[in-house]
Amino acid sequence: MSMERRCPAAHPQDPTPCDGPPAVTVLDTVGDGADGCEHHGARILASLDGGRVFALPDAPEGAAIRVFKAADTIRPFCWFDGPRSEPSQLSRAETRARHQH
């Protein structure tokens, strides 16, 4: 998939290319969603509170789990530069680590 035609889950301001064809559907808390490659699925899932991910019927085995695990370590809206210190700006994994100390 080229930069000209990226998956629907790719945020318009996210400059990264797709890593393959759409493999997952990412849904927000009200059920709105988008199909995406694993890369953009993880990046958009990381930016949603209460988001969910489901594998598409023809997805490689384990696609949804890979996206879910990757999203845990990605900071929300990771395509924006700048300092990140507020809990809402950190990955879920970083937030958990801060609360374990």
JSON list of C-alpha atoms in Angstrom, two decimals, residues 21-93:
[
{"chain": "A", "resi": 21, "resn": "PRO", "atom": "CA", "xyz": [-3.17, -4.53, 3.59]},
{"chain": "A", "resi": 22, "resn": "PRO", "atom": "CA", "xyz": [-5.96, -3.88, 6.10]},
{"chain": "A", "resi": 23, "resn": "ALA", "atom": "CA", "xyz": [-5.93, -6.68, 8.68]},
{"chain": "A", "resi": 24, "resn": "VAL", "atom": "CA", "xyz": [-8.00, -5.30, 11.58]},
{"chain": "A", "resi": 25, "resn": "THR", "atom": "CA", "xyz": [-10.97, -3.13, 12.41]},
{"chain": "A", "resi": 26, "resn": "VAL", "atom": "CA", "xyz": [-10.46, -0.64, 15.24]},
{"chain": "A", "resi": 27, "resn": "LEU", "atom": "CA", "xyz": [-13.61, 0.59, 16.98]},
{"chain": "A", "resi": 28, "resn": "ASP", "atom": "CA", "xyz": [-14.10, 3.47, 19.40]},
{"chain": "A", "resi": 29, "resn": "THR", "atom": "CA", "xyz": [-16.45, 3.34, 22.39]},
{"chain": "A", "resi": 30, "resn": "VAL", "atom": "CA", "xyz": [-19.53, 4.19, 20.34]},
{"chain": "A", "resi": 31, "resn": "GLY", "atom": "CA", "xyz": [-18.81, 1.59, 17.67]},
{"chain": "A", "resi": 32, "resn": "ASP", "atom": "CA", "xyz": [-17.41, 3.86, 14.95]},
{"chain": "A", "resi": 33, "resn": "GLY", "atom": "CA", "xyz": [-14.40, 2.32, 13.36]},
{"chain": "A", "resi": 34, "resn": "ALA", "atom": "CA", "xyz": [-11.96, 1.93, 10.54]},
{"chain": "A", "resi": 35, "resn": "ASP", "atom": "CA", "xyz": [-10.16, -0.95, 8.90]},
{"chain": "A", "resi": 36, "resn": "GLY", "atom": "CA", "xyz": [-6.41, -0.70, 8.95]},
{"chain": "A", "resi": 37, "resn": "CYS", "atom": "CA", "xyz": [-3.08, -2.33, 8.47]},
{"chain": "A", "resi": 38, "resn": "GLU", "atom": "CA", "xyz": [-1.50, -3.62, 11.66]},
{"chain": "A", "resi": 39, "resn": "HIS", "atom": "CA", "xyz": [0.79, -0.58, 11.92]},
{"chain": "A", "resi": 40, "resn": "HIS", "atom": "CA", "xyz": [-1.94, 2.07, 11.68]},
{"chain": "A", "resi": 41, "resn": "GLY", "atom": "CA", "xyz": [-4.40, -0.08, 13.61]},
{"chain": "A", "resi": 42, "resn": "ALA", "atom": "CA", "xyz": [-2.02, -0.06, 16.57]},
{"chain": "A", "resi": 43, "resn": "ARG", "atom": "CA", "xyz": [-1.28, 3.65, 16.28]},
{"chain": "A", "resi": 44, "resn": "ILE", "atom": "CA", "xyz": [-4.95, 4.65, 16.19]},
{"chain": "A", "resi": 45, "resn": "LEU", "atom": "CA", "xyz": [-5.91, 2.15, 18.92]},
{"chain": "A", "resi": 46, "resn": "ALA", "atom": "CA", "xyz": [-3.24, 3.72, 21.16]},
{"chain": "A", "resi": 47, "resn": "SER", "atom": "CA", "xyz": [-4.97, 7.07, 20.66]},
{"chain": "A", "resi": 48, "resn": "LEU", "atom": "CA", "xyz": [-8.42, 5.85, 21.71]},
{"chain": "A", "resi": 49, "resn": "ASP", "atom": "CA", "xyz": [-9.73, 5.48, 25.25]},
{"chain": "A", "resi": 50, "resn": "GLY", "atom": "CA", "xyz": [-11.68, 2.24, 25.40]},
{"chain": "A", "resi": 51, "resn": "GLY", "atom": "CA", "xyz": [-10.98, 1.28, 21.80]},
{"chain": "A", "resi": 52, "resn": "ARG", "atom": "CA", "xyz": [-11.30, -2.30, 20.60]},
{"chain": "A", "resi": 53, "resn": "VAL", "atom": "CA", "xyz": [-9.65, -4.24, 17.81]},
{"chain": "A", "resi": 54, "resn": "PHE", "atom": "CA", "xyz": [-10.95, -7.17, 15.75]},
{"chain": "A", "resi": 55, "resn": "ALA", "atom": "CA", "xyz": [-9.24, -9.15, 13.03]},
{"chain": "A", "resi": 56, "resn": "LEU", "atom": "CA", "xyz": [-10.71, -8.98, 9.54]},
{"chain": "A", "resi": 57, "resn": "PRO", "atom": "CA", "xyz": [-11.81, -12.37, 8.13]},
{"chain": "A", "resi": 58, "resn": "ASP", "atom": "CA", "xyz": [-8.76, -12.71, 5.85]},
{"chain": "A", "resi": 59, "resn": "ALA", "atom": "CA", "xyz": [-6.22, -11.31, 8.34]},
{"chain": "A", "resi": 60, "resn": "PRO", "atom": "CA", "xyz": [-3.06, -13.22, 9.20]},
{"chain": "A", "resi": 61, "resn": "GLU", "atom": "CA", "xyz": [-3.46, -15.27, 12.36]},
{"chain": "A", "resi": 62, "resn": "GLY", "atom": "CA", "xyz": [-2.82, -13.22, 15.48]},
{"chain": "A", "resi": 63, "resn": "ALA", "atom": "CA", "xyz": [-3.26, -9.81, 13.80]},
{"chain": "A", "resi": 64, "resn": "ALA", "atom": "CA", "xyz": [-5.63, -8.41, 16.43]},
{"chain": "A", "resi": 65, "resn": "ILE", "atom": "CA", "xyz": [-3.44, -9.59, 19.31]},
{"chain": "A", "resi": 66, "resn": "ARG", "atom": "CA", "xyz": [-0.33, -8.06, 17.71]},
{"chain": "A", "resi": 67, "resn": "VAL", "atom": "CA", "xyz": [-2.16, -4.75, 17.22]},
{"chain": "A", "resi": 68, "resn": "PHE", "atom": "CA", "xyz": [-3.47, -4.79, 20.80]},
{"chain": "A", "resi": 69, "resn": "LYS", "atom": "CA", "xyz": [-0.01, -5.50, 22.25]},
{"chain": "A", "resi": 70, "resn": "ALA", "atom": "CA", "xyz": [1.70, -2.91, 20.06]},
{"chain": "A", "resi": 71, "resn": "ALA", "atom": "CA", "xyz": [-0.88, -0.24, 20.97]},
{"chain": "A", "resi": 72, "resn": "ASP", "atom": "CA", "xyz": [-0.04, -0.75, 24.66]},
{"chain": "A", "resi": 73, "resn": "THR", "atom": "CA", "xyz": [3.47, 0.60, 24.08]},
{"chain": "A", "resi": 74, "resn": "ILE", "atom": "CA", "xyz": [2.63, 3.42, 21.65]},
{"chain": "A", "resi": 75, "resn": "ARG", "atom": "CA", "xyz": [1.97, 6.93, 22.90]},
{"chain": "A", "resi": 76, "resn": "PRO", "atom": "CA", "xyz": [-1.39, 8.47, 21.90]},
{"chain": "A", "resi": 77, "resn": "PHE", "atom": "CA", "xyz": [-1.17, 10.58, 18.75]},
{"chain": "A", "resi": 78, "resn": "CYS", "atom": "CA", "xyz": [2.48, 9.55, 18.42]},
{"chain": "A", "resi": 79, "resn": "TRP", "atom": "CA", "xyz": [2.80, 11.47, 15.17]},
{"chain": "A", "resi": 80, "resn": "PHE", "atom": "CA", "xyz": [2.76, 14.78, 17.12]},
{"chain": "A", "resi": 81, "resn": "ASP", "atom": "CA", "xyz": [6.13, 16.04, 18.34]},
{"chain": "A", "resi": 82, "resn": "GLY", "atom": "CA", "xyz": [6.71, 17.68, 21.67]},
{"chain": "A", "resi": 83, "resn": "PRO", "atom": "CA", "xyz": [7.35, 16.88, 25.30]},
{"chain": "A", "resi": 84, "resn": "ARG", "atom": "CA", "xyz": [5.12, 14.27, 26.84]},
{"chain": "A", "resi": 85, "resn": "SER", "atom": "CA", "xyz": [4.82, 14.05, 30.58]},
{"chain": "A", "resi": 86, "resn": "GLU", "atom": "CA", "xyz": [1.09, 14.01, 31.37]},
{"chain": "A", "resi": 87, "resn": "PRO", "atom": "CA", "xyz": [-0.44, 10.54, 31.89]},
{"chain": "A", "resi": 88, "resn": "SER", "atom": "CA", "xyz": [-2.79, 11.09, 28.95]},
{"chain": "A", "resi": 89, "resn": "GLN", "atom": "CA", "xyz": [0.25, 11.66, 26.71]},
{"chain": "A", "resi": 90, "resn": "LEU", "atom": "CA", "xyz": [2.05, 8.44, 27.66]},
{"chain": "A", "resi": 91, "resn": "SER", "atom": "CA", "xyz": [1.55, 4.89, 26.48]},
{"chain": "A", "resi": 92, "resn": "ARG", "atom": "CA", "xyz": [-0.56, 2.62, 28.65]},
{"chain": "A", "resi": 93, "resn": "ALA", "atom": "CA", "xyz": [2.58, 0.63, 29.47]}
]
